[in-house]
C-alpha cells in the first residue's frame, strides 16, 4: 500500500513555500483574482481537466483513471478576511487590512499538493477525483451555492472537505457523524424612537433605553424558553446610537448573530425576538425594523463518510478524536446537502509555535506541520473510497 504520509512529508518544504506565498498575498471574498490565477497556473502544469470559471470565480479540476470507479470530490476555499495581520513573521500579509486569518491559504496548499500526488499516481487511479477550489466562503451568500448551481457536483458520488483548526493540537484529526457546525444567522435591529435634549427625557422616546431592554430580555430566550438539551447562541456584536453626550437620538441599532443546529430552534428564536420587539413597541409607542438573514445550513456529516474519515486517520496511525459540536458556520454544508460526504478538522494548534490563537484573530497562524496530515488523510480517504486500484 502507498505510504501517503511519507509522500506528503516529502513535499513539506514545497507546501510551506506555497502557503507562505498565499499568506503574503491574501484577497477578500469575491475579489480573489490573483489567487485564482495562481491556482490555475499550478493546475495547468498537471494532467487535469480544468474548468476555470465555475460560479463567479471557482476552479474545478478533474482527473480520471483508466478503469471505471467512483467519483469523489475534495474541496478547499481560498478567500481571506478584512483583518490587519499583526504577526511578526517574515511571511506576514503584504496587503494592508487583509490577511488569511482562518487557514484558507493552508487549505489551498493542501489541495494543490493532493493534485500533484494524484497526477503522479494517475496510472493507479480508477474512477475520477474532482478538486473544488472555492472562492468566497467567508461572506454570505458564499461561493458554495453558486458553484453547485454551476454544476460543480455534476457526476460526483461523495464529497469531503477539511479545515485546519487551531483549537486542536497538530497531528490530530477530528470529525463526527451528524451535526458538526451550526447555522450562522445574522440580524439587524433598529429602534425608531423620538429624540430630544438629554435634559428633557420626558419629551422623548429614548431608543437607547428600549434597545438595552431588548438586549437584556433576549438573553432569556435561550436560557429560559429553550429546552436545555438544545444548542443555541444569541450574541450581539455591534450597537450604535447617538452622536452627542447630551442628545437623545431618534434611533438606536444593533447587529448580532444567532447560531442553531435545528430549523425548529431557529424558528423559535426568531419568533421570540420578534415578540419581544412587538411588546416593546406597544409599551413604548415606538416602531422598529427587524432584518433577519438566514445563514449557511448547519454542517451535517453523513455517518458512513464520517466513518471513512475516522478509518483513514486510524489507518495512518494519527490521533483521532470525535469533534466537538461547534457554533461556527461553514458553507461546505451546501455540498453535504447535495451529496453524501463529511467535513473534518486537522489540528494545527501548537502553543510553542504560537499557532494556538483563535481563528479570525489578527495573530492567527497555523503550524505548517499540520498540512501533511491533511494531505495524507485526503489521500487515504480516496483510497478507502476505492479510487485506487488494488
Short mmCIF file of C-alpha atoms in Angstrom, two decimals:
data_model
loop_
_atom_site.label_atom_id
_atom_site.label_comp_id
_atom_site.label_asym_id
_atom_site.label_seq_id
_atom_site.Cartn_x
_atom_site.Cartn_y
_atom_site.Cartn_z
CA UNK A 1 0.00 0.00 0.00
CA UNK A 2 1.18 3.52 -0.75
CA UNK A 3 2.70 5.42 2.16
CA UNK A 4 0.74 8.64 1.71
CA UNK A 5 2.18 10.25 4.82
CA UNK A 6 5.74 9.78 3.58
CA UNK A 7 4.84 11.23 0.20
CA UNK A 8 3.20 14.22 1.89
CA UNK A 9 6.21 14.60 4.17
CA UNK A 10 8.48 14.68 1.10
CA UNK A 11 6.50 17.69 -0.17
CA UNK A 12 6.55 19.58 3.12
CA UNK A 13 9.04 22.28 2.15
CA UNK A 14 7.21 22.93 -1.11
CA UNK A 15 3.95 23.19 0.83
CA UNK A 16 5.46 25.71 3.23
CA UNK A 17 6.64 27.87 0.32
CA UNK A 18 3.21 27.74 -1.34
CA UNK A 19 1.35 28.50 1.86
CA UNK A 20 3.60 31.44 2.73
CA UNK A 21 3.23 32.92 -0.74
CA UNK A 22 -0.56 32.75 -0.41
CA UNK A 23 -0.35 34.15 3.13
CA UNK A 24 1.58 37.16 1.88
CA UNK A 25 -0.90 37.82 -0.92
CA UNK A 26 -4.42 37.47 0.53
CA UNK A 27 -7.57 38.62 -1.25
CA UNK A 28 -11.02 39.32 0.14
CA UNK A 29 -14.07 37.21 -0.63
CA UNK A 30 -15.34 37.58 -4.20
CA UNK A 31 -12.20 39.56 -5.10
CA UNK A 32 -9.73 36.67 -5.41
CA UNK A 33 -8.43 37.33 -8.93
CA UNK A 34 -4.69 36.86 -8.31
CA UNK A 35 -5.25 33.82 -6.10
CA UNK A 36 -7.45 32.34 -8.80
CA UNK A 37 -4.71 32.90 -11.39
CA UNK A 38 -2.08 31.34 -9.13
CA UNK A 39 -4.14 28.20 -8.52
CA UNK A 40 -4.91 27.91 -12.21
CA UNK A 41 -1.25 28.27 -13.17
CA UNK A 42 -0.29 25.48 -10.77
CA UNK A 43 -3.02 23.15 -12.01
CA UNK A 44 -2.22 23.73 -15.68
CA UNK A 45 1.13 22.04 -15.12
CA UNK A 46 -0.70 18.81 -14.24
CA UNK A 47 -2.83 16.35 -16.18
CA UNK A 48 -6.24 17.66 -15.12
CA UNK A 49 -9.36 18.68 -17.00
CA UNK A 50 -9.92 22.21 -15.73
CA UNK A 51 -13.00 24.40 -15.64
CA UNK A 52 -11.66 27.77 -14.54
CA UNK A 53 -14.82 29.85 -14.06
CA UNK A 54 -17.34 27.89 -12.02
CA UNK A 55 -19.84 30.17 -10.32
CA UNK A 56 -18.13 33.55 -10.23
CA UNK A 57 -14.53 32.58 -9.67
CA UNK A 58 -14.25 28.92 -8.73
CA UNK A 59 -11.99 26.30 -10.26
CA UNK A 60 -12.86 22.64 -10.85
CA UNK A 61 -10.07 20.20 -11.70
CA UNK A 62 -10.87 16.60 -12.68
CA UNK A 63 -8.53 13.67 -13.09
CA UNK A 64 -9.72 10.24 -14.26
CA UNK A 65 -8.14 6.81 -14.20
CA UNK A 66 -8.29 4.13 -16.89
CA UNK A 67 -10.88 1.99 -15.11
CA UNK A 68 -14.41 2.69 -14.01
CA UNK A 69 -14.90 3.64 -10.39
CA UNK A 70 -16.49 6.21 -8.11
CA UNK A 71 -16.29 9.98 -8.46
CA UNK A 72 -15.09 11.63 -5.26
CA UNK A 73 -14.81 15.39 -4.76
CA UNK A 74 -12.48 17.25 -2.39
CA UNK A 75 -12.89 20.95 -1.61
CA UNK A 76 -10.68 23.83 -0.45
CA UNK A 77 -11.52 27.54 -0.03
CA UNK A 78 -9.13 30.38 -0.87
CA UNK A 79 -10.53 33.74 0.31
CA UNK A 80 -9.13 35.89 3.14
CA UNK A 81 -10.54 38.27 5.75
CA UNK A 82 -10.60 42.07 6.31
CA UNK A 83 -8.20 41.88 9.27
CA UNK A 84 -4.80 43.52 9.79
CA UNK A 85 -2.04 40.93 10.15
CA UNK A 86 -0.25 41.66 13.43
CA UNK A 87 2.13 38.70 13.40
CA UNK A 88 5.84 39.47 13.45
CA UNK A 89 6.87 36.88 10.87
CA UNK A 90 8.68 37.18 7.52
CA UNK A 91 5.62 35.91 5.64
CA UNK A 92 3.05 38.28 7.16
CA UNK A 93 0.44 39.70 4.83
CA UNK A 94 1.69 42.32 2.37
CA UNK A 95 -1.85 43.63 1.84
CA UNK A 96 -2.88 46.26 4.42
CA UNK A 97 -6.02 45.29 6.28
CA UNK A 98 -6.32 41.84 4.69
CA UNK A 99 -5.00 38.52 5.96
CA UNK A 100 -5.54 34.78 5.91
CA UNK A 101 -6.84 34.58 9.47
CA UNK A 102 -8.70 31.28 9.07
CA UNK A 103 -6.32 28.90 7.33
CA UNK A 104 -7.65 29.08 3.78
CA UNK A 105 -4.10 29.57 2.49
CA UNK A 106 -3.29 26.22 4.06
CA UNK A 107 -6.43 24.60 2.62
CA UNK A 108 -5.48 25.69 -0.89
CA UNK A 109 -1.92 24.47 -0.43
CA UNK A 110 -3.18 21.11 0.80
CA UNK A 111 -5.45 20.59 -2.22
CA UNK A 112 -2.74 21.67 -4.67
CA UNK A 113 -0.46 19.07 -3.09
CA UNK A 114 -3.20 16.44 -3.39
CA UNK A 115 -3.44 17.41 -7.07
CA UNK A 116 0.29 16.78 -7.52
CA UNK A 117 0.09 13.39 -5.84
CA UNK A 118 -2.90 12.39 -7.97
CA UNK A 119 -1.03 13.48 -11.10
CA UNK A 120 1.97 11.37 -10.07
CA UNK A 121 -0.24 8.33 -9.40
CA UNK A 122 -2.73 8.66 -12.25
CA UNK A 123 -1.82 5.19 -13.55
CA UNK A 124 -3.15 3.76 -10.26
CA UNK A 125 -6.48 5.60 -10.47
CA UNK A 126 -9.86 4.17 -11.22
CA UNK A 127 -12.82 6.47 -11.30
CA UNK A 128 -12.49 10.24 -11.01
CA UNK A 129 -11.33 12.75 -8.42
CA UNK A 130 -12.84 16.24 -8.58
CA UNK A 131 -10.94 19.03 -6.85
CA UNK A 132 -13.07 22.06 -5.96
CA UNK A 133 -11.24 25.32 -5.32
CA UNK A 134 -13.88 27.64 -3.89
CA UNK A 135 -13.97 31.41 -3.57
CA UNK A 136 -15.99 33.50 -1.10
CA UNK A 137 -16.52 31.19 1.87
CA UNK A 138 -16.26 33.94 4.47
CA UNK A 139 -19.09 36.20 3.25
CA UNK A 140 -22.70 35.20 2.70
CA UNK A 141 -24.15 34.03 0.37
CA UNK A 142 -20.82 32.24 -0.03
CA UNK A 143 -19.33 30.60 -3.07
CA UNK A 144 -20.57 27.05 -2.49
CA UNK A 145 -24.17 27.61 -3.60
CA UNK A 146 -23.07 29.44 -6.74
CA UNK A 147 -20.60 26.70 -7.68
CA UNK A 148 -23.17 23.96 -7.05
CA UNK A 149 -25.67 25.83 -9.23
CA UNK A 150 -22.98 25.88 -11.93
CA UNK A 151 -22.66 22.07 -11.88
CA UNK A 152 -19.63 21.75 -9.59
CA UNK A 153 -21.02 18.46 -8.29
CA UNK A 154 -22.04 17.02 -11.65
CA UNK A 155 -21.37 13.28 -11.55
CA UNK A 156 -19.97 13.41 -8.01
CA UNK A 157 -20.85 10.49 -5.73
CA UNK A 158 -19.36 11.78 -2.45
CA UNK A 159 -17.53 14.88 -1.22
CA UNK A 160 -15.04 15.56 1.57
CA UNK A 161 -13.68 18.81 2.98
CA UNK A 162 -11.03 19.75 5.52
CA UNK A 163 -10.42 22.71 7.80
CA UNK A 164 -7.18 23.39 9.66
CA UNK A 165 -8.13 24.05 13.27
CA UNK A 166 -6.01 25.93 15.80
CA UNK A 167 -8.18 24.73 18.69
CA UNK A 168 -6.92 21.17 18.24
CA UNK A 169 -3.26 20.08 18.50
CA UNK A 170 -1.17 19.47 15.41
CA UNK A 171 -1.35 15.94 14.08
CA UNK A 172 -4.90 15.21 15.22
CA UNK A 173 -7.94 14.51 13.04
CA UNK A 174 -11.50 15.28 14.16
CA UNK A 175 -14.96 14.76 12.76
CA UNK A 176 -18.34 13.46 13.91
CA UNK A 177 -21.40 11.92 12.29
CA UNK A 178 -24.49 14.10 12.09
CA UNK A 179 -24.45 17.79 13.05
CA UNK A 180 -20.99 19.31 13.48
CA UNK A 181 -21.21 23.08 12.81
CA UNK A 182 -24.12 25.45 13.32
CA UNK A 183 -26.24 27.65 11.08
CA UNK A 184 -24.83 31.21 11.43
CA UNK A 185 -27.74 33.63 11.04
CA UNK A 186 -27.40 37.42 11.24
CA UNK A 187 -29.81 40.09 12.42
CA UNK A 188 -30.06 43.88 12.28
CA UNK A 189 -32.49 45.77 14.52
CA UNK A 190 -33.31 49.49 14.54
CA UNK A 191 -35.44 51.07 17.27
CA UNK A 192 -37.21 54.18 15.96
CA UNK A 193 -37.97 56.47 18.91
CA UNK A 194 -38.15 60.22 19.33
CA UNK A 195 -35.03 62.23 20.01
CA UNK A 196 -34.55 65.34 22.05
CA UNK A 197 -32.42 67.08 24.67
CA UNK A 198 -30.85 64.86 27.31
CA UNK A 199 -32.05 67.27 29.99
CA UNK A 200 -35.69 66.66 29.00
CA UNK A 201 -36.04 62.89 28.60
CA UNK A 202 -39.78 63.11 29.31
CA UNK A 203 -40.22 64.83 25.96
CA UNK A 204 -38.52 62.00 24.12
CA UNK A 205 -38.95 58.28 23.49
CA UNK A 206 -35.45 57.10 24.29
CA UNK A 207 -34.46 54.35 21.80
CA UNK A 208 -31.26 53.56 23.71
CA UNK A 209 -33.12 52.51 26.86
CA UNK A 210 -35.58 50.46 24.81
CA UNK A 211 -32.78 48.75 22.88
CA UNK A 212 -30.99 47.99 26.15
CA UNK A 213 -34.17 46.42 27.47
CA UNK A 214 -34.42 44.28 24.35
CA UNK A 215 -30.80 43.11 24.57
CA UNK A 216 -31.19 42.07 28.21
CA UNK A 217 -34.52 40.35 27.58
CA UNK A 218 -33.18 38.49 24.55
CA UNK A 219 -30.65 36.71 26.77
CA UNK A 220 -33.55 34.86 28.37
CA UNK A 221 -34.72 33.34 25.09
CA UNK A 222 -32.07 30.62 25.16
CA UNK A 223 -31.77 30.26 28.94
CA UNK A 224 -35.47 30.31 29.81
CA UNK A 225 -37.57 29.40 26.75
CA UNK A 226 -35.49 26.69 25.09
CA UNK A 227 -35.13 23.05 26.09
CA UNK A 228 -31.75 22.89 27.89
CA UNK A 229 -30.61 19.92 25.76
CA UNK A 230 -30.91 22.06 22.62
CA UNK A 231 -27.94 24.13 21.49
CA UNK A 232 -28.29 27.79 20.53
CA UNK A 233 -26.49 31.12 20.86
CA UNK A 234 -27.68 34.72 20.59
CA UNK A 235 -24.84 37.24 20.56
CA UNK A 236 -24.81 40.99 19.99
CA UNK A 237 -21.72 42.27 18.23
CA UNK A 238 -22.47 45.89 17.37
CA UNK A 239 -24.55 48.67 18.96
CA UNK A 240 -24.89 52.19 17.55
CA UNK A 241 -26.76 55.24 18.81
CA UNK A 242 -26.31 59.00 19.02
CA UNK A 243 -23.53 61.47 18.38
CA UNK A 244 -23.50 63.73 21.46
CA UNK A 245 -23.49 63.17 25.21
CA UNK A 246 -26.45 65.48 25.87
CA UNK A 247 -28.75 64.47 22.99
CA UNK A 248 -31.14 61.54 23.00
CA UNK A 249 -31.12 60.23 19.40
CA UNK A 250 -34.08 59.29 17.23
CA UNK A 251 -32.80 55.77 16.63
CA UNK A 252 -30.64 53.07 18.16
CA UNK A 253 -29.50 49.95 16.34
CA UNK A 254 -27.76 46.67 16.95
CA UNK A 255 -26.38 43.80 14.94
CA UNK A 256 -25.74 40.25 16.05
CA UNK A 257 -25.80 36.55 15.30
CA UNK A 258 -27.95 33.54 16.11
CA UNK A 259 -26.40 30.06 15.97
CA UNK A 260 -28.54 26.91 15.85
CA UNK A 261 -28.45 23.32 14.61
CA UNK A 262 -32.17 22.72 14.10
CA UNK A 263 -34.77 24.51 11.98
CA UNK A 264 -37.31 24.37 14.81
CA UNK A 265 -34.92 26.06 17.24
CA UNK A 266 -34.03 28.70 14.67
CA UNK A 267 -37.74 29.46 14.11
CA UNK A 268 -38.39 29.58 17.86
CA UNK A 269 -35.64 32.15 18.46
CA UNK A 270 -36.75 34.33 15.57
CA UNK A 271 -40.36 34.24 16.82
CA UNK A 272 -39.36 35.14 20.40
CA UNK A 273 -37.15 38.02 19.26
CA UNK A 274 -39.98 39.41 17.17
CA UNK A 275 -42.46 39.03 20.05
CA UNK A 276 -40.10 40.98 22.32
CA UNK A 277 -39.91 43.78 19.78
CA UNK A 278 -43.68 43.81 19.35
CA UNK A 279 -44.12 44.12 23.13
CA UNK A 280 -41.61 46.93 23.39
CA UNK A 281 -43.27 48.75 20.51
CA UNK A 282 -46.66 48.52 22.19
CA UNK A 283 -45.38 49.53 25.62
CA UNK A 284 -43.23 52.42 24.43
CA UNK A 285 -45.05 53.75 21.37
CA UNK A 286 -42.13 53.10 19.02
CA UNK A 287 -41.65 51.35 15.71
CA UNK A 288 -38.81 49.04 14.79
CA UNK A 289 -37.02 47.43 11.87
CA UNK A 290 -36.07 43.77 12.23
CA UNK A 291 -33.98 42.21 9.46
CA UNK A 292 -33.16 38.54 10.00
CA UNK A 293 -30.83 36.89 7.48
CA UNK A 294 -30.63 33.10 7.49
CA UNK A 295 -27.06 31.92 7.13
CA UNK A 296 -25.37 28.81 5.81
CA UNK A 297 -27.02 25.49 6.59
CA UNK A 298 -25.63 23.51 9.52
CA UNK A 299 -22.75 21.21 8.56
CA UNK A 300 -24.28 17.74 8.75
CA UNK A 301 -21.92 14.82 8.13
CA UNK A 302 -23.22 11.57 6.68
CA UNK A 303 -22.41 8.74 9.10
CA UNK A 304 -20.76 6.39 6.59
CA UNK A 305 -18.49 9.17 5.29
CA UNK A 306 -17.59 10.33 8.80
CA UNK A 307 -16.54 6.75 9.50
CA UNK A 308 -14.35 6.80 6.38
CA UNK A 309 -12.51 9.82 7.80
CA UNK A 310 -12.15 8.06 11.14
CA UNK A 311 -10.85 4.88 9.49
CA UNK A 312 -8.42 6.90 7.37
CA UNK A 313 -6.96 8.56 10.47
CA UNK A 314 -6.61 5.20 12.23
CA UNK A 315 -5.02 3.59 9.16
CA UNK A 316 -2.42 6.37 9.13
CA UNK A 317 -1.83 5.98 12.89
CA UNK A 318 -2.94 9.57 13.51
CA UNK A 319 -4.59 10.64 16.74
CA UNK A 320 -8.33 10.67 16.11
CA UNK A 321 -10.98 12.18 18.35
CA UNK A 322 -14.62 12.98 17.71
CA UNK A 323 -15.09 16.68 17.07
CA UNK A 324 -16.96 18.92 19.46
CA UNK A 325 -20.24 20.44 18.33
CA UNK A 326 -19.25 23.90 17.12
CA UNK A 327 -21.24 27.12 16.86
CA UNK A 328 -19.18 28.36 13.91
CA UNK A 329 -20.61 28.17 10.40
CA UNK A 330 -19.27 26.84 7.09
CA UNK A 331 -20.80 26.83 3.62
CA UNK A 332 -19.42 23.33 2.99
CA UNK A 333 -22.84 22.47 4.41
CA UNK A 334 -24.40 23.09 0.99
CA UNK A 335 -22.23 20.42 -0.63
CA UNK A 336 -23.32 17.97 2.07
CA UNK A 337 -26.94 18.92 1.41
CA UNK A 338 -26.43 17.87 -2.22
CA UNK A 339 -24.19 14.82 -1.85
CA UNK A 340 -23.12 12.35 0.86
CA UNK A 341 -19.82 13.20 2.49
CA UNK A 342 -18.08 14.58 5.54
CA UNK A 343 -16.16 17.58 6.80
CA UNK A 344 -13.17 17.03 9.08
CA UNK A 345 -10.77 19.16 11.09
CA UNK A 346 -6.99 18.81 11.10
CA UNK A 347 -5.38 20.18 14.24
CA UNK A 348 -2.83 22.95 13.66
CA UNK A 349 -2.54 24.36 17.16
CA UNK A 350 0.89 24.46 18.76
CA UNK A 351 1.45 26.80 21.72
CA UNK A 352 5.23 26.60 21.40
CA UNK A 353 5.00 27.88 17.83
CA UNK A 354 2.33 30.46 18.67
CA UNK A 355 -0.30 28.82 16.46
CA UNK A 356 -2.99 28.39 19.11
CA UNK A 357 -4.60 31.80 18.53
CA UNK A 358 -8.31 31.58 17.67
CA UNK A 359 -9.50 31.81 14.09
CA UNK A 360 -10.13 35.35 12.82
CA UNK A 361 -7.57 36.75 15.29
CA UNK A 362 -5.02 39.24 13.85
CA UNK A 363 -2.36 36.97 15.36
CA UNK A 364 -3.72 33.80 13.77
CA UNK A 365 -1.22 31.40 12.25
CA UNK A 366 -1.07 27.69 11.50
CA UNK A 367 1.51 25.10 12.43
CA UNK A 368 2.64 24.28 8.91
CA UNK A 369 3.49 20.75 10.02
CA UNK A 370 -0.27 20.12 10.03
CA UNK A 371 -0.60 20.32 6.25
CA UNK A 372 0.99 16.94 5.62
CA UNK A 373 -1.55 15.31 7.97
CA UNK A 374 -4.42 16.79 5.96
CA UNK A 375 -2.88 15.79 2.61
CA UNK A 376 -2.32 12.20 3.66
CA UNK A 377 -5.79 11.98 5.22
CA UNK A 378 -7.35 13.13 1.94
CA UNK A 379 -5.32 10.55 0.02
CA UNK A 380 -6.22 7.76 2.42
CA UNK A 381 -9.91 8.74 2.18
CA UNK A 382 -9.66 8.38 -1.61
CA UNK A 383 -8.00 5.00 -1.16
CA UNK A 384 -10.72 3.78 1.21
CA UNK A 385 -13.38 5.03 -1.23
CA UNK A 386 -11.94 2.80 -3.94
CA UNK A 387 -10.29 5.45 -6.11
CA UNK A 388 -7.05 3.48 -6.43
CA UNK A 389 -6.52 0.07 -7.98
CA UNK A 390 -5.86 -2.83 -5.60
#
